[in-house]
JSON list of C-alpha atoms in Angstrom, two decimals:
[
{"chain": "A", "resi": 1, "resn": "MET", "atom": "CA", "xyz": [185.15, 113.88, -23.93]},
{"chain": "A", "resi": 2, "resn": "VAL", "atom": "CA", "xyz": [181.92, 115.77, -23.28]},
{"chain": "A", "resi": 3, "resn": "TYR", "atom": "CA", "xyz": [179.10, 115.05, -25.72]},
{"chain": "A", "resi": 4, "resn": "GLY", "atom": "CA", "xyz": [175.86, 116.90, -26.28]},
{"chain": "A", "resi": 5, "resn": "LEU", "atom": "CA", "xyz": [172.90, 114.96, -27.72]},
{"chain": "A", "resi": 6, "resn": "ILE", "atom": "CA", "xyz": [169.83, 116.89, -28.85]},
{"chain": "A", "resi": 7, "resn": "ILE", "atom": "CA", "xyz": [166.95, 114.47, -29.44]},
{"chain": "A", "resi": 8, "resn": "ALA", "atom": "CA", "xyz": [164.89, 115.45, -32.51]},
{"chain": "A", "resi": 9, "resn": "ALA", "atom": "CA", "xyz": [163.72, 112.07, -33.79]},
{"chain": "A", "resi": 10, "resn": "GLY", "atom": "CA", "xyz": [160.09, 112.10, -32.68]},
{"chain": "A", "resi": 11, "resn": "LYS", "atom": "CA", "xyz": [157.08, 111.56, -34.94]},
{"chain": "A", "resi": 12, "resn": "GLN", "atom": "CA", "xyz": [155.41, 114.84, -33.83]},
{"chain": "A", "resi": 13, "resn": "SER", "atom": "CA", "xyz": [151.96, 113.27, -33.87]},
{"chain": "A", "resi": 14, "resn": "ARG", "atom": "CA", "xyz": [150.53, 115.98, -31.61]},
{"chain": "A", "resi": 15, "resn": "PHE", "atom": "CA", "xyz": [152.44, 118.98, -32.92]},
{"chain": "A", "resi": 16, "resn": "GLY", "atom": "CA", "xyz": [150.33, 120.00, -35.91]},
{"chain": "A", "resi": 17, "resn": "SER", "atom": "CA", "xyz": [153.11, 121.37, -38.13]},
{"chain": "A", "resi": 18, "resn": "GLU", "atom": "CA", "xyz": [155.32, 119.77, -40.77]},
{"chain": "A", "resi": 19, "resn": "THR", "atom": "CA", "xyz": [158.40, 121.64, -39.51]},
{"chain": "A", "resi": 20, "resn": "PRO", "atom": "CA", "xyz": [160.20, 119.67, -36.79]},
{"chain": "A", "resi": 21, "resn": "LYS", "atom": "CA", "xyz": [159.75, 121.20, -33.35]},
{"chain": "A", "resi": 22, "resn": "ALA", "atom": "CA", "xyz": [163.49, 121.74, -32.91]},
{"chain": "A", "resi": 23, "resn": "LEU", "atom": "CA", "xyz": [163.53, 123.95, -36.03]},
{"chain": "A", "resi": 24, "resn": "MET", "atom": "CA", "xyz": [160.82, 126.36, -34.92]},
{"chain": "A", "resi": 25, "resn": "PRO", "atom": "CA", "xyz": [161.99, 129.99, -34.99]},
{"chain": "A", "resi": 26, "resn": "TYR", "atom": "CA", "xyz": [162.99, 131.91, -31.89]},
{"chain": "A", "resi": 27, "resn": "GLY", "atom": "CA", "xyz": [163.81, 135.44, -32.99]},
{"chain": "A", "resi": 28, "resn": "LYS", "atom": "CA", "xyz": [166.06, 135.26, -36.03]},
{"chain": "A", "resi": 29, "resn": "LYS", "atom": "CA", "xyz": [167.32, 131.77, -35.17]},
{"chain": "A", "resi": 30, "resn": "THR", "atom": "CA", "xyz": [165.80, 128.35, -34.57]},
{"chain": "A", "resi": 31, "resn": "LEU", "atom": "CA", "xyz": [165.56, 126.64, -31.20]},
{"chain": "A", "resi": 32, "resn": "LEU", "atom": "CA", "xyz": [168.12, 124.13, -32.44]},
{"chain": "A", "resi": 33, "resn": "ASP", "atom": "CA", "xyz": [170.61, 126.81, -33.50]},
{"chain": "A", "resi": 34, "resn": "ILE", "atom": "CA", "xyz": [170.46, 128.38, -30.05]},
{"chain": "A", "resi": 35, "resn": "ASN", "atom": "CA", "xyz": [170.74, 125.08, -28.22]},
{"chain": "A", "resi": 36, "resn": "VAL", "atom": "CA", "xyz": [173.68, 123.92, -30.33]},
{"chain": "A", "resi": 37, "resn": "ALA", "atom": "CA", "xyz": [175.52, 127.21, -29.78]},
{"chain": "A", "resi": 38, "resn": "ASN", "atom": "CA", "xyz": [174.90, 127.09, -26.03]},
{"chain": "A", "resi": 39, "resn": "MET", "atom": "CA", "xyz": [175.93, 123.46, -25.67]},
{"chain": "A", "resi": 40, "resn": "GLU", "atom": "CA", "xyz": [179.09, 123.99, -27.71]},
{"chain": "A", "resi": 41, "resn": "THR", "atom": "CA", "xyz": [180.37, 126.27, -24.94]},
{"chain": "A", "resi": 42, "resn": "VAL", "atom": "CA", "xyz": [180.64, 123.23, -22.63]},
{"chain": "A", "resi": 43, "resn": "CYS", "atom": "CA", "xyz": [180.74, 120.23, -25.02]},
{"chain": "A", "resi": 44, "resn": "ASP", "atom": "CA", "xyz": [183.50, 118.88, -27.24]},
{"chain": "A", "resi": 45, "resn": "MET", "atom": "CA", "xyz": [180.91, 117.60, -29.74]},
{"chain": "A", "resi": 46, "resn": "VAL", "atom": "CA", "xyz": [177.20, 118.35, -30.18]},
{"chain": "A", "resi": 47, "resn": "LEU", "atom": "CA", "xyz": [175.09, 115.94, -32.24]},
{"chain": "A", "resi": 48, "resn": "VAL", "atom": "CA", "xyz": [171.45, 116.07, -33.32]},
{"chain": "A", "resi": 49, "resn": "VAL", "atom": "CA", "xyz": [169.68, 112.72, -33.07]},
{"chain": "A", "resi": 50, "resn": "THR", "atom": "CA", "xyz": [167.28, 112.40, -36.01]},
{"chain": "A", "resi": 51, "resn": "SER", "atom": "CA", "xyz": [165.19, 109.62, -37.51]},
{"chain": "A", "resi": 52, "resn": "LEU", "atom": "CA", "xyz": [165.16, 107.93, -40.90]},
{"chain": "A", "resi": 53, "resn": "GLU", "atom": "CA", "xyz": [161.91, 109.81, -41.53]},
{"chain": "A", "resi": 54, "resn": "ASN", "atom": "CA", "xyz": [163.09, 113.34, -40.74]},
{"chain": "A", "resi": 55, "resn": "TYR", "atom": "CA", "xyz": [166.88, 113.44, -41.12]},
{"chain": "A", "resi": 56, "resn": "GLU", "atom": "CA", "xyz": [166.81, 115.53, -44.32]},
{"chain": "A", "resi": 57, "resn": "TRP", "atom": "CA", "xyz": [165.49, 118.49, -42.30]},
{"chain": "A", "resi": 58, "resn": "PHE", "atom": "CA", "xyz": [168.76, 118.53, -40.37]},
{"chain": "A", "resi": 59, "resn": "HIS", "atom": "CA", "xyz": [171.33, 118.35, -43.16]},
{"chain": "A", "resi": 60, "resn": "ASN", "atom": "CA", "xyz": [173.12, 121.48, -41.85]},
{"chain": "A", "resi": 61, "resn": "TYR", "atom": "CA", "xyz": [173.90, 119.82, -38.51]},
{"chain": "A", "resi": 62, "resn": "ARG", "atom": "CA", "xyz": [176.16, 117.04, -37.32]},
{"chain": "A", "resi": 63, "resn": "ARG", "atom": "CA", "xyz": [173.71, 114.14, -36.98]},
{"chain": "A", "resi": 64, "resn": "ILE", "atom": "CA", "xyz": [173.15, 110.65, -35.67]},
{"chain": "A", "resi": 65, "resn": "ILE", "atom": "CA", "xyz": [170.39, 108.96, -37.66]},
{"chain": "A", "resi": 66, "resn": "ILE", "atom": "CA", "xyz": [168.41, 106.25, -35.89]},
{"chain": "A", "resi": 67, "resn": "GLU", "atom": "CA", "xyz": [165.34, 104.07, -36.25]},
{"chain": "A", "resi": 68, "resn": "SER", "atom": "CA", "xyz": [162.51, 105.86, -34.46]},
{"chain": "A", "resi": 69, "resn": "GLY", "atom": "CA", "xyz": [159.15, 104.77, -33.09]},
{"chain": "A", "resi": 70, "resn": "LYS", "atom": "CA", "xyz": [160.50, 102.74, -30.18]},
{"chain": "A", "resi": 71, "resn": "GLY", "atom": "CA", "xyz": [160.41, 105.45, -27.53]},
{"chain": "A", "resi": 72, "resn": "CYS", "atom": "CA", "xyz": [162.75, 108.25, -26.48]},
{"chain": "A", "resi": 73, "resn": "GLY", "atom": "CA", "xyz": [164.76, 105.96, -24.19]},
{"chain": "A", "resi": 74, "resn": "ASP", "atom": "CA", "xyz": [165.52, 103.71, -27.13]},
{"chain": "A", "resi": 75, "resn": "ALA", "atom": "CA", "xyz": [166.50, 106.78, -29.17]},
{"chain": "A", "resi": 76, "resn": "VAL", "atom": "CA", "xyz": [169.04, 107.84, -26.54]},
{"chain": "A", "resi": 77, "resn": "MET", "atom": "CA", "xyz": [170.38, 104.29, -26.29]},
{"chain": "A", "resi": 78, "resn": "GLN", "atom": "CA", "xyz": [170.80, 104.01, -30.07]},
{"chain": "A", "resi": 79, "resn": "ALA", "atom": "CA", "xyz": [172.59, 107.36, -30.20]},
{"chain": "A", "resi": 80, "resn": "LEU", "atom": "CA", "xyz": [174.99, 106.46, -27.39]},
{"chain": "A", "resi": 81, "resn": "SER", "atom": "CA", "xyz": [175.67, 103.12, -29.07]},
{"chain": "A", "resi": 82, "resn": "VAL", "atom": "CA", "xyz": [177.08, 104.93, -32.11]},
{"chain": "A", "resi": 83, "resn": "LEU", "atom": "CA", "xyz": [179.70, 106.75, -30.05]},
{"chain": "A", "resi": 84, "resn": "GLU", "atom": "CA", "xyz": [183.01, 105.18, -29.01]},
{"chain": "A", "resi": 85, "resn": "LEU", "atom": "CA", "xyz": [182.54, 105.84, -25.32]},
{"chain": "A", "resi": 86, "resn": "HIS", "atom": "CA", "xyz": [185.23, 105.77, -22.65]},
{"chain": "A", "resi": 87, "resn": "GLU", "atom": "CA", "xyz": [184.64, 105.44, -18.92]},
{"chain": "A", "resi": 88, "resn": "ASP", "atom": "CA", "xyz": [185.11, 109.13, -18.15]},
{"chain": "A", "resi": 89, "resn": "ASP", "atom": "CA", "xyz": [183.14, 110.55, -21.10]},
{"chain": "A", "resi": 90, "resn": "THR", "atom": "CA", "xyz": [180.13, 112.60, -20.07]},
{"chain": "A", "resi": 91, "resn": "VAL", "atom": "CA", "xyz": [177.00, 113.57, -21.97]},
{"chain": "A", "resi": 92, "resn": "PHE", "atom": "CA", "xyz": [174.25, 116.16, -21.96]},
{"chain": "A", "resi": 93, "resn": "ILE", "atom": "CA", "xyz": [170.90, 114.75, -23.13]},
{"chain": "A", "resi": 94, "resn": "GLN", "atom": "CA", "xyz": [168.34, 117.36, -24.20]},
{"chain": "A", "resi": 95, "resn": "TRP", "atom": "CA", "xyz": [165.03, 117.24, -25.99]},
{"chain": "A", "resi": 96, "resn": "GLY", "atom": "CA", "xyz": [164.93, 119.33, -29.18]},
{"chain": "A", "resi": 97, "resn": "ASP", "atom": "CA", "xyz": [161.67, 121.10, -28.36]},
{"chain": "A", "resi": 98, "resn": "CYS", "atom": "CA", "xyz": [163.12, 122.75, -25.25]},
{"chain": "A", "resi": 99, "resn": "LEU", "atom": "CA", "xyz": [165.20, 125.88, -24.85]},
{"chain": "A", "resi": 100, "resn": "HIS", "atom": "CA", "xyz": [167.48, 126.73, -21.95]},
{"chain": "A", "resi": 101, "resn": "THR", "atom": "CA", "xyz": [169.63, 129.64, -20.89]},
{"chain": "A", "resi": 102, "resn": "ASN", "atom": "CA", "xyz": [173.32, 129.25, -21.51]},
{"chain": "A", "resi": 103, "resn": "THR", "atom": "CA", "xyz": [174.19, 129.21, -17.81]},
{"chain": "A", "resi": 104, "resn": "ILE", "atom": "CA", "xyz": [172.35, 125.97, -16.99]},
{"chain": "A", "resi": 105, "resn": "TYR", "atom": "CA", "xyz": [174.93, 123.84, -18.84]},
{"chain": "A", "resi": 106, "resn": "HIS", "atom": "CA", "xyz": [177.81, 125.49, -16.98]},
{"chain": "A", "resi": 107, "resn": "GLU", "atom": "CA", "xyz": [176.07, 125.05, -13.63]},
{"chain": "A", "resi": 108, "resn": "LEU", "atom": "CA", "xyz": [175.60, 121.33, -14.28]},
{"chain": "A", "resi": 109, "resn": "ARG", "atom": "CA", "xyz": [179.24, 120.83, -15.27]},
{"chain": "A", "resi": 110, "resn": "ASN", "atom": "CA", "xyz": [180.48, 122.80, -12.28]},
{"chain": "A", "resi": 111, "resn": "LYS", "atom": "CA", "xyz": [178.35, 120.71, -9.93]},
{"chain": "A", "resi": 112, "resn": "TYR", "atom": "CA", "xyz": [179.44, 117.40, -11.41]},
{"chain": "A", "resi": 113, "resn": "ASP", "atom": "CA", "xyz": [181.95, 115.74, -9.04]},
{"chain": "A", "resi": 114, "resn": "HIS", "atom": "CA", "xyz": [182.81, 112.55, -10.93]},
{"chain": "A", "resi": 115, "resn": "THR", "atom": "CA", "xyz": [180.26, 110.46, -9.07]},
{"chain": "A", "resi": 116, "resn": "ASP", "atom": "CA", "xyz": [178.14, 107.85, -10.83]},
{"chain": "A", "resi": 117, "resn": "LYS", "atom": "CA", "xyz": [174.94, 109.88, -10.48]},
{"chain": "A", "resi": 118, "resn": "LEU", "atom": "CA", "xyz": [173.01, 111.34, -13.38]},
{"chain": "A", "resi": 119, "resn": "LEU", "atom": "CA", "xyz": [172.19, 115.00, -12.74]},
{"chain": "A", "resi": 120, "resn": "ILE", "atom": "CA", "xyz": [168.57, 116.03, -13.35]},
{"chain": "A", "resi": 121, "resn": "PRO", "atom": "CA", "xyz": [167.78, 119.76, -13.33]},
{"chain": "A", "resi": 122, "resn": "CYS", "atom": "CA", "xyz": [164.24, 120.25, -12.01]},
{"chain": "A", "resi": 123, "resn": "VAL", "atom": "CA", "xyz": [161.72, 122.83, -10.92]},
{"chain": "A", "resi": 124, "resn": "LYS", "atom": "CA", "xyz": [158.96, 122.41, -8.36]},
{"chain": "A", "resi": 125, "resn": "GLU", "atom": "CA", "xyz": [155.43, 122.54, -9.74]},
{"chain": "A", "resi": 126, "resn": "GLU", "atom": "CA", "xyz": [151.88, 121.87, -8.66]},
{"chain": "A", "resi": 127, "resn": "SER", "atom": "CA", "xyz": [150.55, 118.75, -10.41]},
{"chain": "A", "resi": 128, "resn": "PRO", "atom": "CA", "xyz": [153.52, 118.41, -12.78]},
{"chain": "A", "resi": 129, "resn": "TYR", "atom": "CA", "xyz": [153.21, 116.45, -16.03]},
{"chain": "A", "resi": 130, "resn": "VAL", "atom": "CA", "xyz": [156.00, 114.25, -14.72]},
{"chain": "A", "resi": 131, "resn": "GLN", "atom": "CA", "xyz": [156.82, 113.98, -11.03]},
{"chain": "A", "resi": 132, "resn": "ILE", "atom": "CA", "xyz": [160.31, 113.02, -9.86]},
{"chain": "A", "resi": 133, "resn": "VAL", "atom": "CA", "xyz": [160.65, 111.75, -6.30]},
{"chain": "A", "resi": 134, "resn": "PRO", "atom": "CA", "xyz": [164.20, 111.41, -4.86]},
{"chain": "A", "resi": 135, "resn": "ARG", "atom": "CA", "xyz": [164.85, 108.43, -2.57]},
{"chain": "A", "resi": 136, "resn": "LYS", "atom": "CA", "xyz": [167.41, 108.10, 0.22]},
{"chain": "A", "resi": 137, "resn": "ASP", "atom": "CA", "xyz": [169.49, 105.56, -1.74]},
{"chain": "A", "resi": 138, "resn": "ASN", "atom": "CA", "xyz": [170.20, 108.13, -4.51]},
{"chain": "A", "resi": 139, "resn": "THR", "atom": "CA", "xyz": [167.71, 106.56, -6.89]},
{"chain": "A", "resi": 140, "resn": "ILE", "atom": "CA", "xyz": [164.45, 108.22, -7.93]},
{"chain": "A", "resi": 141, "resn": "ASP", "atom": "CA", "xyz": [160.87, 107.27, -8.67]},
{"chain": "A", "resi": 142, "resn": "VAL", "atom": "CA", "xyz": [159.08, 108.84, -11.64]},
{"chain": "A", "resi": 143, "resn": "TYR", "atom": "CA", "xyz": [155.29, 109.19, -11.98]},
{"chain": "A", "resi": 144, "resn": "PHE", "atom": "CA", "xyz": [153.45, 110.13, -15.18]},
{"chain": "A", "resi": 145, "resn": "SER", "atom": "CA", "xyz": [150.09, 111.90, -15.21]},
{"chain": "A", "resi": 146, "resn": "LYS", "atom": "CA", "xyz": [149.42, 110.83, -18.82]},
{"chain": "A", "resi": 147, "resn": "TYR", "atom": "CA", "xyz": [149.33, 107.19, -17.68]},
{"chain": "A", "resi": 148, "resn": "GLY", "atom": "CA", "xyz": [146.85, 107.98, -14.93]},
{"chain": "A", "resi": 149, "resn": "GLU", "atom": "CA", "xyz": [149.39, 107.87, -12.13]},
{"chain": "A", "resi": 150, "resn": "LYS", "atom": "CA", "xyz": [148.69, 110.05, -9.12]},
{"chain": "A", "resi": 151, "resn": "ILE", "atom": "CA", "xyz": [150.63, 113.30, -9.28]},
{"chain": "A", "resi": 152, "resn": "THR", "atom": "CA", "xyz": [151.10, 115.79, -6.45]},
{"chain": "A", "resi": 153, "resn": "GLU", "atom": "CA", "xyz": [153.24, 118.89, -6.06]},
{"chain": "A", "resi": 154, "resn": "GLY", "atom": "CA", "xyz": [156.84, 117.99, -6.66]},
{"chain": "A", "resi": 155, "resn": "PHE", "atom": "CA", "xyz": [159.87, 118.06, -8.92]},
{"chain": "A", "resi": 156, "resn": "HIS", "atom": "CA", "xyz": [159.45, 118.20, -12.70]},
{"chain": "A", "resi": 157, "resn": "ASP", "atom": "CA", "xyz": [162.47, 117.66, -14.95]},
{"chain": "A", "resi": 158, "resn": "LEU", "atom": "CA", "xyz": [163.62, 120.24, -17.50]},
{"chain": "A", "resi": 159, "resn": "SER", "atom": "CA", "xyz": [164.15, 117.68, -20.29]},
{"chain": "A", "resi": 160, "resn": "LEU", "atom": "CA", "xyz": [167.88, 117.99, -19.74]},
{"chain": "A", "resi": 161, "resn": "PHE", "atom": "CA", "xyz": [170.23, 115.44, -18.14]},
{"chain": "A", "resi": 162, "resn": "TYR", "atom": "CA", "xyz": [173.97, 115.23, -17.53]},
{"chain": "A", "resi": 163, "resn": "GLY", "atom": "CA", "xyz": [176.24, 112.40, -16.43]},
{"chain": "A", "resi": 164, "resn": "LYS", "atom": "CA", "xyz": [178.61, 109.64, -17.47]},
{"chain": "A", "resi": 165, "resn": "ALA", "atom": "CA", "xyz": [177.79, 108.54, -21.00]},
{"chain": "A", "resi": 166, "resn": "LYS", "atom": "CA", "xyz": [178.87, 104.89, -20.83]},
{"chain": "A", "resi": 167, "resn": "LEU", "atom": "CA", "xyz": [177.15, 104.36, -17.50]},
{"chain": "A", "resi": 168, "resn": "LEU", "atom": "CA", "xyz": [173.88, 105.75, -18.84]},
{"chain": "A", "resi": 169, "resn": "HIS", "atom": "CA", "xyz": [174.20, 103.61, -21.97]},
{"chain": "A", "resi": 170, "resn": "ASP", "atom": "CA", "xyz": [174.74, 100.46, -19.90]},
{"chain": "A", "resi": 171, "resn": "TYR", "atom": "CA", "xyz": [171.67, 101.13, -17.74]},
{"chain": "A", "resi": 172, "resn": "LEU", "atom": "CA", "xyz": [169.55, 101.82, -20.82]},
{"chain": "A", "resi": 173, "resn": "CYS", "atom": "CA", "xyz": [170.69, 98.50, -22.28]},
{"chain": "A", "resi": 174, "resn": "GLU", "atom": "CA", "xyz": [169.73, 96.80, -19.02]},
{"chain": "A", "resi": 175, "resn": "PHE", "atom": "CA", "xyz": [166.30, 98.43, -19.22]},
{"chain": "A", "resi": 176, "resn": "ALA", "atom": "CA", "xyz": [165.90, 97.38, -22.88]},
{"chain": "A", "resi": 177, "resn": "ASN", "atom": "CA", "xyz": [166.81, 93.77, -22.12]},
{"chain": "A", "resi": 178, "resn": "LYS", "atom": "CA", "xyz": [164.37, 93.72, -19.24]},
{"chain": "A", "resi": 179, "resn": "ILE", "atom": "CA", "xyz": [161.35, 94.70, -21.35]},
{"chain": "A", "resi": 180, "resn": "THR", "atom": "CA", "xyz": [162.17, 92.96, -24.66]},
{"chain": "A", "resi": 181, "resn": "VAL", "atom": "CA", "xyz": [159.88, 90.08, -25.61]},
{"chain": "A", "resi": 182, "resn": "ASN", "atom": "CA", "xyz": [160.08, 88.54, -29.10]},
{"chain": "A", "resi": 183, "resn": "ASP", "atom": "CA", "xyz": [162.21, 91.46, -30.33]},
{"chain": "A", "resi": 184, "resn": "LYS", "atom": "CA", "xyz": [159.64, 94.03, -29.21]},
{"chain": "A", "resi": 185, "resn": "TYR", "atom": "CA", "xyz": [159.37, 96.22, -26.15]},
{"chain": "A", "resi": 186, "resn": "VAL", "atom": "CA", "xyz": [156.61, 95.16, -23.78]},
{"chain": "A", "resi": 187, "resn": "HIS", "atom": "CA", "xyz": [156.05, 97.71, -21.04]},
{"chain": "A", "resi": 188, "resn": "LYS", "atom": "CA", "xyz": [153.19, 99.27, -19.09]},
{"chain": "A", "resi": 189, "resn": "HIS", "atom": "CA", "xyz": [153.93, 102.67, -20.63]},
{"chain": "A", "resi": 190, "resn": "ASN", "atom": "CA", "xyz": [152.82, 102.27, -24.26]},
{"chain": "A", "resi": 191, "resn": "ASN", "atom": "CA", "xyz": [155.06, 99.28, -24.97]},
{"chain": "A", "resi": 192, "resn": "GLU", "atom": "CA", "xyz": [157.88, 101.69, -25.71]},
{"chain": "A", "resi": 193, "resn": "MET", "atom": "CA", "xyz": [161.16, 102.43, -24.01]},
{"chain": "A", "resi": 194, "resn": "GLN", "atom": "CA", "xyz": [160.56, 105.82, -22.41]},
{"chain": "A", "resi": 195, "resn": "PHE", "atom": "CA", "xyz": [163.72, 107.51, -21.16]},
{"chain": "A", "resi": 196, "resn": "LEU", "atom": "CA", "xyz": [162.47, 108.45, -17.69]},
{"chain": "A", "resi": 197, "resn": "ASP", "atom": "CA", "xyz": [161.34, 104.88, -17.04]},
{"chain": "A", "resi": 198, "resn": "VAL", "atom": "CA", "xyz": [165.00, 103.87, -16.82]},
{"chain": "A", "resi": 199, "resn": "PHE", "atom": "CA", "xyz": [164.92, 105.28, -13.29]},
{"chain": "A", "resi": 200, "resn": "ASN", "atom": "CA", "xyz": [161.94, 103.11, -12.35]},
{"chain": "A", "resi": 201, "resn": "GLU", "atom": "CA", "xyz": [163.29, 99.94, -13.95]},
{"chain": "A", "resi": 202, "resn": "THR", "atom": "CA", "xyz": [166.99, 100.04, -12.94]},
{"chain": "A", "resi": 203, "resn": "GLU", "atom": "CA", "xyz": [169.17, 101.18, -10.04]},
{"chain": "A", "resi": 204, "resn": "LEU", "atom": "CA", "xyz": [170.68, 104.11, -11.98]},
{"chain": "A", "resi": 205, "resn": "LYS", "atom": "CA", "xyz": [171.76, 106.70, -9.40]},
{"chain": "A", "resi": 206, "resn": "ALA", "atom": "CA", "xyz": [170.46, 110.24, -9.83]},
{"chain": "A", "resi": 207, "resn": "GLU", "atom": "CA", "xyz": [170.67, 113.64, -8.18]},
{"chain": "A", "resi": 208, "resn": "VAL", "atom": "CA", "xyz": [167.96, 116.27, -8.50]},
{"chain": "A", "resi": 209, "resn": "VAL", "atom": "CA", "xyz": [169.38, 119.75, -9.06]},
{"chain": "A", "resi": 210, "resn": "GLU", "atom": "CA", "xyz": [166.67, 122.27, -8.25]},
{"chain": "A", "resi": 211, "resn": "PHE", "atom": "CA", "xyz": [166.50, 125.48, -10.26]},
{"chain": "A", "resi": 212, "resn": "LYS", "atom": "CA", "xyz": [164.25, 127.88, -8.37]},
{"chain": "A", "resi": 213, "resn": "ASN", "atom": "CA", "xyz": [162.21, 130.45, -10.31]},
{"chain": "A", "resi": 214, "resn": "TYR", "atom": "CA", "xyz": [163.43, 128.94, -13.59]},
{"chain": "A", "resi": 215, "resn": "LYS", "atom": "CA", "xyz": [160.95, 129.31, -16.43]},
{"chain": "A", "resi": 216, "resn": "THR", "atom": "CA", "xyz": [160.96, 126.47, -18.92]},
{"chain": "A", "resi": 217, "resn": "PHE", "atom": "CA", "xyz": [160.37, 126.72, -22.66]},
{"chain": "A", "resi": 218, "resn": "ASP", "atom": "CA", "xyz": [158.93, 123.48, -23.97]},
{"chain": "A", "resi": 219, "resn": "PHE", "atom": "CA", "xyz": [155.77, 122.61, -25.89]},
{"chain": "A", "resi": 220, "resn": "ASN", "atom": "CA", "xyz": [153.75, 119.79, -27.46]},
{"chain": "A", "resi": 221, "resn": "THR", "atom": "CA", "xyz": [151.48, 121.60, -29.94]},
{"chain": "A", "resi": 222, "resn": "ILE", "atom": "CA", "xyz": [151.86, 124.51, -32.35]},
{"chain": "A", "resi": 223, "resn": "GLU", "atom": "CA", "xyz": [149.36, 126.45, -30.25]},
{"chain": "A", "resi": 224, "resn": "GLU", "atom": "CA", "xyz": [151.50, 125.99, -27.13]},
{"chain": "A", "resi": 225, "resn": "PHE", "atom": "CA", "xyz": [154.56, 127.17, -29.08]},
{"chain": "A", "resi": 226, "resn": "HIS", "atom": "CA", "xyz": [152.87, 130.40, -30.20]},
{"chain": "A", "resi": 227, "resn": "ALA", "atom": "CA", "xyz": [151.60, 131.04, -26.66]},
{"chain": "A", "resi": 228, "resn": "LEU", "atom": "CA", "xyz": [155.14, 130.67, -25.32]},
{"chain": "A", "resi": 229, "resn": "MET", "atom": "CA", "xyz": [156.51, 132.98, -28.00]},
{"chain": "A", "resi": 230, "resn": "GLU", "atom": "CA", "xyz": [154.02, 135.65, -27.01]},
{"chain": "A", "resi": 231, "resn": "SER", "atom": "CA", "xyz": [155.04, 135.44, -23.36]},
{"chain": "A", "resi": 232, "resn": "ARG", "atom": "CA", "xyz": [158.77, 134.76, -23.95]},
{"chain": "A", "resi": 233, "resn": "VAL", "atom": "CA", "xyz": [158.89, 132.99, -20.61]},
{"chain": "A", "resi": 234, "resn": "LEU", "atom": "CA", "xyz": [162.50, 131.81, -20.77]},
{"chain": "A", "resi": 235, "resn": "ARG", "atom": "CA", "xyz": [164.88, 133.66, -18.50]}
]
């Protein structure tokens, strides 16, 4: 079974619009419509992960409704926990405020060779928002500029991941157990369970898949969204 999870459960505190980011228009469709259609070409089931606060916006989609506010890593873990996972099931994880070309999903599936590594499509950037550093033991280190960590030129993820679903779930549970104190997450990064921190806090194996000259479409504010729409950078 190949699952697709589109994460759209955030609080949107920085966005500046009532409409969820995943439902912003791109041409005559929404970002979510395009992503669902693209992922359905490689997935057996595509699900939108929503929160108790925003799930009514997504009534036209197949949903998983979770408790939000605990970090995006916790959101992915909750969503995977709902599924009846088998050892060979795989999953695409994608953030709802991103948009990708259809071919990227096929390239990831074609590259997947049944190893226990999570595939991370990346581009190289100067001073990326998030820097991913591959290590020789097939693990990675992740650095975050928003937490004041030193960032240099390097790999930046495309907010898309692919690998074995049960394996990822188990490592997320390990991460959650590691940082839980009195039923709350206690961590250096906002006391939340951020998805990319799973690579820093566990031995989850990963492989960086570089996409050269790939233009990303992702945004944090309504102003950034309109600027991207004017340039139509995705290709």
